[in-house]
Coordinates of N, CA and C in Angstrom, one line a residue:
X262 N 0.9 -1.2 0.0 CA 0.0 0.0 0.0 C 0.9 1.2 0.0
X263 N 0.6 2.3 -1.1 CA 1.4 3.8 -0.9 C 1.3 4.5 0.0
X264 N 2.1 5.6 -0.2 CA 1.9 6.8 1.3 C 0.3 7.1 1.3
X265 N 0.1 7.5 0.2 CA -1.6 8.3 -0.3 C -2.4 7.2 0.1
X266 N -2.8 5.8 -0.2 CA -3.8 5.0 0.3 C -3.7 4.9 1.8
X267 N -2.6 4.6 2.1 CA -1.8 4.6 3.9 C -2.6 5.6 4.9
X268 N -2.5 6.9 4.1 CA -3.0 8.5 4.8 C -3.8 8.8 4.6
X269 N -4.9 8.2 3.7 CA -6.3 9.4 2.9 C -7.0 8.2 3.3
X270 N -7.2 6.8 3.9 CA -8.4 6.1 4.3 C -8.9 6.7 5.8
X271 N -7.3 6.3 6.5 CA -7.5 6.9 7.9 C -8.3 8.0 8.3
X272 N -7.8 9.5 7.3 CA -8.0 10.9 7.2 C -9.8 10.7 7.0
X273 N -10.2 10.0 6.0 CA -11.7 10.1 5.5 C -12.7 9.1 6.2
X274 N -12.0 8.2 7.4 CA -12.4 7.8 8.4 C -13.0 8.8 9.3
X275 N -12.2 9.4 9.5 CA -11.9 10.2 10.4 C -12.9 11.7 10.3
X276 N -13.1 11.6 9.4 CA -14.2 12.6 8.6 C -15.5 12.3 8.7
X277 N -15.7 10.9 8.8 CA -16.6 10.4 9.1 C -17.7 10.4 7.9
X278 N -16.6 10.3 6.2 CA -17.3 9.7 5.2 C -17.6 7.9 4.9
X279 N -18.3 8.5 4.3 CA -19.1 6.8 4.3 C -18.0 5.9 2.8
X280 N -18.3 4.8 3.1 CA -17.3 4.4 2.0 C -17.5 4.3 0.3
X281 N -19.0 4.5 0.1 CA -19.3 4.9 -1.3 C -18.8 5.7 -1.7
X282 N -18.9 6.9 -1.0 CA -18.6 8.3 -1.1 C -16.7 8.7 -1.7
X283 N -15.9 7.6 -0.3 CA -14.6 7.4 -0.9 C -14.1 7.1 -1.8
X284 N -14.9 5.7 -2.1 CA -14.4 5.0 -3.6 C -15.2 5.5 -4.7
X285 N -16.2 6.5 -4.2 CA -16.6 7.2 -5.7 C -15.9 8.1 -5.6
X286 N -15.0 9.0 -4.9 CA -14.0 9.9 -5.2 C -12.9 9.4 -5.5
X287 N -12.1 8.5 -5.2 CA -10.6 7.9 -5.3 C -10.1 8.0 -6.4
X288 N -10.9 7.3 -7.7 CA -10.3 7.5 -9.5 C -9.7 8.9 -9.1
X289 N -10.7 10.4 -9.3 CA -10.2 11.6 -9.0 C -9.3 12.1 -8.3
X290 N -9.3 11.4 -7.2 CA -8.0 11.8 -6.8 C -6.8 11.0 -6.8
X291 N -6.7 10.0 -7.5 CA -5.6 8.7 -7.6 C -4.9 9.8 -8.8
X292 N -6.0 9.8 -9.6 CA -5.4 11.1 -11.2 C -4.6 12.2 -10.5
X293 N -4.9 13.0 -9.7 CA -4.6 14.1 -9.4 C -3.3 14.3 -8.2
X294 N -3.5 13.2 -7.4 CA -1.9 13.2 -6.1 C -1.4 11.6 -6.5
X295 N 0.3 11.9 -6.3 CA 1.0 11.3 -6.5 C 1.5 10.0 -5.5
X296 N 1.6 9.2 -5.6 CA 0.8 7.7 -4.6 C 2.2 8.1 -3.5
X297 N 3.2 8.9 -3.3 CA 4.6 9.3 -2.3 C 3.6 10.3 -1.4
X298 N 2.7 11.2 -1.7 CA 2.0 12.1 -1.3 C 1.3 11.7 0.1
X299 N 1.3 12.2 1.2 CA 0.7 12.2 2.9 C -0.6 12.9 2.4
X300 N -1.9 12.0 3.1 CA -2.8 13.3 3.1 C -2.9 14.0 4.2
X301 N -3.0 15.1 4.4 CA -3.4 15.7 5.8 C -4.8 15.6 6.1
X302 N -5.5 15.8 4.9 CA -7.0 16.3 5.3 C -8.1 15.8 4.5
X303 N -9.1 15.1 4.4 CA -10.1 14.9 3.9 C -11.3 15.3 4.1
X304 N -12.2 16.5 3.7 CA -13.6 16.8 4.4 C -14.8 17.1 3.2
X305 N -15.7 17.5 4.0 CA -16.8 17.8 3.2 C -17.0 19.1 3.2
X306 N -17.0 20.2 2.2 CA -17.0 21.3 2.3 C -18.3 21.8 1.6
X307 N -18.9 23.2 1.4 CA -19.6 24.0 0.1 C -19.0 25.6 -0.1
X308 N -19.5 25.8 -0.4 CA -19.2 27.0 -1.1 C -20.2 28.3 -0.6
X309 N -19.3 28.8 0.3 CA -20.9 29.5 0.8 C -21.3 31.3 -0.6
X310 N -20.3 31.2 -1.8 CA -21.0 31.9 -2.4 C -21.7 31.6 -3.3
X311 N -22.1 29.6 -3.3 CA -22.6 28.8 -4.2 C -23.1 28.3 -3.7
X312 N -24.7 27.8 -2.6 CA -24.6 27.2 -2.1 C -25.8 25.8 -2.5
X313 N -26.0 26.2 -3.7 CA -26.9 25.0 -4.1 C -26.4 24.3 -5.7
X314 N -25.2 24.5 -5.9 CA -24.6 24.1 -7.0 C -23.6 22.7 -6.5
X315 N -24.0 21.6 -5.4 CA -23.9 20.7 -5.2 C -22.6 20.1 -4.2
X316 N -22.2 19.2 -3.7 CA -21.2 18.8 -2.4 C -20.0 18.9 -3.1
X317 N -18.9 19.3 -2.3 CA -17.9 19.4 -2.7 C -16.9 18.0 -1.5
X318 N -15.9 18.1 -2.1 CA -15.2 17.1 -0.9 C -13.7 17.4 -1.6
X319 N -13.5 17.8 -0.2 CA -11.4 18.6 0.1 C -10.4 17.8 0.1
X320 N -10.0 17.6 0.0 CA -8.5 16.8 0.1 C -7.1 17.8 0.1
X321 N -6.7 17.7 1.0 CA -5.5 18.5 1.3 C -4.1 17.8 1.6
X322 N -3.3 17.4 0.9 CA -1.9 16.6 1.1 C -0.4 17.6 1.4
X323 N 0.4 17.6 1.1 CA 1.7 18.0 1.6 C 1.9 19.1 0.5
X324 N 1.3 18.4 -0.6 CA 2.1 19.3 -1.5 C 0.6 20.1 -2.6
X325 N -0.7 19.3 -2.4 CA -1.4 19.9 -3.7 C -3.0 19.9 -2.6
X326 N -3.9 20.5 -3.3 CA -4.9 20.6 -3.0 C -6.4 20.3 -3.9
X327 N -7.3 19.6 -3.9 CA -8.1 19.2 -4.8 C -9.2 19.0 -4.2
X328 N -10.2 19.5 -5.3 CA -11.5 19.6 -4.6 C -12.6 18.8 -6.0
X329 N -13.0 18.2 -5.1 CA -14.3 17.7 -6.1 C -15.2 18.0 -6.1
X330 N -16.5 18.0 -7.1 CA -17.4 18.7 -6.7 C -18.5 17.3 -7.5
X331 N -19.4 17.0 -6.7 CA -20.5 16.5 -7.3 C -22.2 16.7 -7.2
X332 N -22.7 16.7 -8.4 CA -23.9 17.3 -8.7 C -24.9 16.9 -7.8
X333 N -25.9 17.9 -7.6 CA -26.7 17.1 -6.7 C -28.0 15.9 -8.1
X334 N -27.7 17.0 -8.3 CA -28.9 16.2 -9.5 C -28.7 14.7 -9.7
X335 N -28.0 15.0 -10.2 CA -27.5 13.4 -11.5 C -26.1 12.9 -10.8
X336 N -25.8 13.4 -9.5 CA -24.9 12.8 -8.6 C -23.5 12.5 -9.5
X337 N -23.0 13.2 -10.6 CA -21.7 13.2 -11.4 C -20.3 13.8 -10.6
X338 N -19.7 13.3 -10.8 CA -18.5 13.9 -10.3 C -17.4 15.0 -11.4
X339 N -16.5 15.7 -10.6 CA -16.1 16.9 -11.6 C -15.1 17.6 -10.7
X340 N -13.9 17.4 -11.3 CA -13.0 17.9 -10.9 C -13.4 19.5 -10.6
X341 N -13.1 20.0 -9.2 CA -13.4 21.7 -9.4 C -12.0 22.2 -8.9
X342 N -11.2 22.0 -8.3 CA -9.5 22.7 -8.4 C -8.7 21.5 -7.9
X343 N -7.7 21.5 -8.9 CA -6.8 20.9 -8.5 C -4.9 21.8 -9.0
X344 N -4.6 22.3 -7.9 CA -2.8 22.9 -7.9 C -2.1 22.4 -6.5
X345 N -0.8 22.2 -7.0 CA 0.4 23.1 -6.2 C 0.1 23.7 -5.1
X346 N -0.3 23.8 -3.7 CA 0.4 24.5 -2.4 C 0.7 25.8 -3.0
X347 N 2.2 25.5 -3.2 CA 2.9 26.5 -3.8 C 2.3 27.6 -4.8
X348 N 1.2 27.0 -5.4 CA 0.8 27.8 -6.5 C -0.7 28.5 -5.7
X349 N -0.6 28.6 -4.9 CA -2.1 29.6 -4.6 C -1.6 30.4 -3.4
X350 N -2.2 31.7 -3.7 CA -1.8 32.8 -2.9 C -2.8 33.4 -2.1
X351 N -2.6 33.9 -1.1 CA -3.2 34.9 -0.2 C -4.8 33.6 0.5
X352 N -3.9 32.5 1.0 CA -4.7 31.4 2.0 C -4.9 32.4 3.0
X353 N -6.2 31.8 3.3 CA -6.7 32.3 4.6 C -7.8 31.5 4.9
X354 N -8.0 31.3 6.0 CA -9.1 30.5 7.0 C -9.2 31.5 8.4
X355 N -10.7 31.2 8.4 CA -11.3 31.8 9.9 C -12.0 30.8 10.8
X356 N -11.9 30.5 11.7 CA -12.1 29.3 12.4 C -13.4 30.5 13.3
X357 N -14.2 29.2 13.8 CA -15.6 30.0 14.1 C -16.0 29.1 15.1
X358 N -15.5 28.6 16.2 CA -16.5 27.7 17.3 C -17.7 28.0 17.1
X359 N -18.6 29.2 17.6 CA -19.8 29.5 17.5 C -20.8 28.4 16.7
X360 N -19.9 28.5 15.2 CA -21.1 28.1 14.1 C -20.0 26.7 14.0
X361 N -19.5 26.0 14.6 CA -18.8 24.9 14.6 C -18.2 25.0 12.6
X362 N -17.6 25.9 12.2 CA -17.4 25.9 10.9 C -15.6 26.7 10.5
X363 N -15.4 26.3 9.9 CA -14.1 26.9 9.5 C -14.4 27.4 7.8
X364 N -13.8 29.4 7.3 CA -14.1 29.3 6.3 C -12.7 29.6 5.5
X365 N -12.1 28.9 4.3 CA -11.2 29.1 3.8 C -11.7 29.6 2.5
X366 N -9.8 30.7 2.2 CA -10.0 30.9 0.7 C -8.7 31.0 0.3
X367 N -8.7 31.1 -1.0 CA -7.3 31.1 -1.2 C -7.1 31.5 -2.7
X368 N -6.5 32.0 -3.7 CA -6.7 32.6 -4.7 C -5.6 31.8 -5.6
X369 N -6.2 31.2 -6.5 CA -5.7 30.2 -7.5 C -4.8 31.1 -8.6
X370 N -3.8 30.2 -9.2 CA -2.6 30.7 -10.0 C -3.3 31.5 -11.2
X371 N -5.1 31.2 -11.8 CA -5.6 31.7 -12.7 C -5.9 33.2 -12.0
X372 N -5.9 33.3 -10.7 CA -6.7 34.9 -10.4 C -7.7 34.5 -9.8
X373 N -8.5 33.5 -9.6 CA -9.7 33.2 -9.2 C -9.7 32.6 -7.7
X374 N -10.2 33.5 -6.7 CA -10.9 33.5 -5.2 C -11.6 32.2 -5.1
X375 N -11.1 31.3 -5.1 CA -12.2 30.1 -4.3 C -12.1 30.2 -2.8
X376 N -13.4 30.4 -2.5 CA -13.7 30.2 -1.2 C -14.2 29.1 -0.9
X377 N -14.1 28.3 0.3 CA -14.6 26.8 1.1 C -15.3 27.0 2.5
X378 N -16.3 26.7 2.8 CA -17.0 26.7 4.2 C -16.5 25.2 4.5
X379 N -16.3 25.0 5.6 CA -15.7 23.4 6.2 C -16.9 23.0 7.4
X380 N -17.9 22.4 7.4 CA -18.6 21.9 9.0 C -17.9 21.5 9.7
X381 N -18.1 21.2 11.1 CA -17.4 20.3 12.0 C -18.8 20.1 12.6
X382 N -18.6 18.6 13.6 CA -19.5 18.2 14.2 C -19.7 18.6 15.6
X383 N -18.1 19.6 15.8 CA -18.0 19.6 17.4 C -17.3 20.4 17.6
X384 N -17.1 21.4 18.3 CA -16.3 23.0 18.4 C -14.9 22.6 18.4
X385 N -14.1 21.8 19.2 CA -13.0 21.0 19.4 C -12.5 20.8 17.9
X386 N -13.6 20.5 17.0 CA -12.8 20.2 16.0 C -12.3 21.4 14.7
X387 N -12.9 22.7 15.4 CA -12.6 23.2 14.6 C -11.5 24.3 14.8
X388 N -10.8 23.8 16.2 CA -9.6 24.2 16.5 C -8.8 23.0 15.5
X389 N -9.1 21.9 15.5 CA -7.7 20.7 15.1 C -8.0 21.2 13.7
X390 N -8.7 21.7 13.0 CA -8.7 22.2 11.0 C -7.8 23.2 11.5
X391 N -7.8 24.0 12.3 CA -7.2 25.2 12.4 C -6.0 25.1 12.3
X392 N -5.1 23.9 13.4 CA -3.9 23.1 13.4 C -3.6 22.6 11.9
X393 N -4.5 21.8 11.6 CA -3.9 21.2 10.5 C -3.7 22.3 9.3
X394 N -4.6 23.6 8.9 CA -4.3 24.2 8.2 C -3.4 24.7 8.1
X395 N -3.0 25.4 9.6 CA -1.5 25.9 9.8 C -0.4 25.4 9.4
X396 N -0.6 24.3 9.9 CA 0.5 23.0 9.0 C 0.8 23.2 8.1
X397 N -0.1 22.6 7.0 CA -0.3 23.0 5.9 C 0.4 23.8 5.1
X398 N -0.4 25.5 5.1 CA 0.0 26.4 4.9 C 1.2 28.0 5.3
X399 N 1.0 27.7 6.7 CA 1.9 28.5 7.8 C 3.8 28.3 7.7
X400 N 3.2 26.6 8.1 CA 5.2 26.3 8.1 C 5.5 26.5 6.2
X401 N 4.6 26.4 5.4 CA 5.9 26.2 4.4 C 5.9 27.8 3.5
X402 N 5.2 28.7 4.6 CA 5.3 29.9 3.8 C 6.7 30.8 4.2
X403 N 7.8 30.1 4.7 CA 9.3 30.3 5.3 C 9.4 31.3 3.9
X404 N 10.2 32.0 4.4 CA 11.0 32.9 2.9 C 11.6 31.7 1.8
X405 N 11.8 32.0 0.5 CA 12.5 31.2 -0.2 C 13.3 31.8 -0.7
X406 N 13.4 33.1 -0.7 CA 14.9 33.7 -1.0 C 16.3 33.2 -0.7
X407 N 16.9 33.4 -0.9 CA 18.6 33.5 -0.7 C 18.7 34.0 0.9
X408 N 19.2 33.2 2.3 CA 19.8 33.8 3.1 C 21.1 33.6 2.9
X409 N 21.5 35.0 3.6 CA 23.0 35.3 4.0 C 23.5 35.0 4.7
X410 N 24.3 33.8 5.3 CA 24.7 33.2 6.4 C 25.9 33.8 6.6
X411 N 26.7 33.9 5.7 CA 27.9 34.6 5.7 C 28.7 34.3 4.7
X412 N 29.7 35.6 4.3 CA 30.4 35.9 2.9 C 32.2 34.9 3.0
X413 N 32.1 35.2 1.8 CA 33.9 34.3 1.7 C 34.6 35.1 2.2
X414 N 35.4 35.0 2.9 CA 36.7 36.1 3.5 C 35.8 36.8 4.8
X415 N 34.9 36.9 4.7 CA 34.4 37.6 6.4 C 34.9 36.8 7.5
X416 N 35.7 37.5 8.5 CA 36.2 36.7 10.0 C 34.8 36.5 10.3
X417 N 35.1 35.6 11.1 CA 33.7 35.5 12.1 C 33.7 36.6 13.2
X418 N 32.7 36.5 13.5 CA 32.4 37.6 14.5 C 33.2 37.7 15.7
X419 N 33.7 36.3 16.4 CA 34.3 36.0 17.6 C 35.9 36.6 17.1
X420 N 36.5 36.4 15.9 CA 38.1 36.8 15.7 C 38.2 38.3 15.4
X421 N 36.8 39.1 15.3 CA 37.1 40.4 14.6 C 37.8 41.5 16.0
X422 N 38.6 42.2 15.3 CA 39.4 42.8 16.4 C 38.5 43.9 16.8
X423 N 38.6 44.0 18.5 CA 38.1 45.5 18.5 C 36.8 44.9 19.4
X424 N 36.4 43.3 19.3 CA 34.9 42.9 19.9 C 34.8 43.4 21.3
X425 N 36.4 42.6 21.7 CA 36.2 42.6 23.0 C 37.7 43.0 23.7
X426 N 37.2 43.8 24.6 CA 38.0 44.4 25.7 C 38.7 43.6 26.4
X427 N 40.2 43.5 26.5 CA 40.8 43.0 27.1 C 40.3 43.3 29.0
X428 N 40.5 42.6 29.8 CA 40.0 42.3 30.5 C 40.5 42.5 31.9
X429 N 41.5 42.4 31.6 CA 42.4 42.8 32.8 C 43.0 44.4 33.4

């Protein structure tokens, strides 16, 4: 069994999806994450500026994010975003005990604002989306620039004359 089957049954256990529901999503996402890939997160989301254009269901791994979306009608399934981490800008989530709901957005490499409403079944849990989002998104937003640790020929700081006062 790969990383991805290893990580994304547990995760959608844990979600407390039914198992139709998994193995009618899997093709979709087997296409879309690479079988080395951890999932973090598997949920049920909608769209709260869409809210009758049918279920969505999230999948969040290490490196990509993918969302499916299926009809309510005719119950079809349909890829609705799939990128890169790396490739979407200005993430943000608002965690909401109150309304037991977490809402995320994040702005895709085309320009386009997808927003996600997340339910939880229990206030508790929507501190642990909060964790895992952070995960997620928080640690790998480190700078990627060039640091300067130090140049060729610079003394270190401890040999440079002048640091420190003789003592006696």
């Amino acid at each position: 069994m790969d990383v991805f089957s290893r990580t994304f049954l547990p995760a959608a256990a844990e979600a407390g999806l039914a198992v139709q529901t998994v193995s009618r999503h899997m093709p979709v996402f087997r296409r879309c994450v690479g079988s080395g890939d951890a999932t973090i997160l598997v949920t049920r989301c909608s769209r709260p500026d869409r809210p009758v254009t049918g279920d969505y269901l999230l999948l969040l791994t290490h490196r990509r994010l993918v969302v499916t979306q299926q009809t309510r009608l005719l119950h079809r399934l349909r890829l609705h975003l799939n990128t890169e981490l790396r490739e979407l800008s200005n993430v943000t989530w608002s965690p909401d005990p109150r309304l037991q709901s977490v809402e995320m957005a994040a702005t895709a490499i085309d320009g386009i604002r997808e927003r996600f409403l997340i339910r939880t079944s229990h206030p508790k849990q929507v501190w642990q989306l909060d964790a895992l989002l952070n995960q997620a998104f928080r640690t790998r937003l480190r700078p990627t620039g060039a640091r300067v640790v130090a140049s060729i020929g610079d003394t270190p700081a401890v040999a440079r004359p002048g640091m420190f006062a003789p003592s006696w």
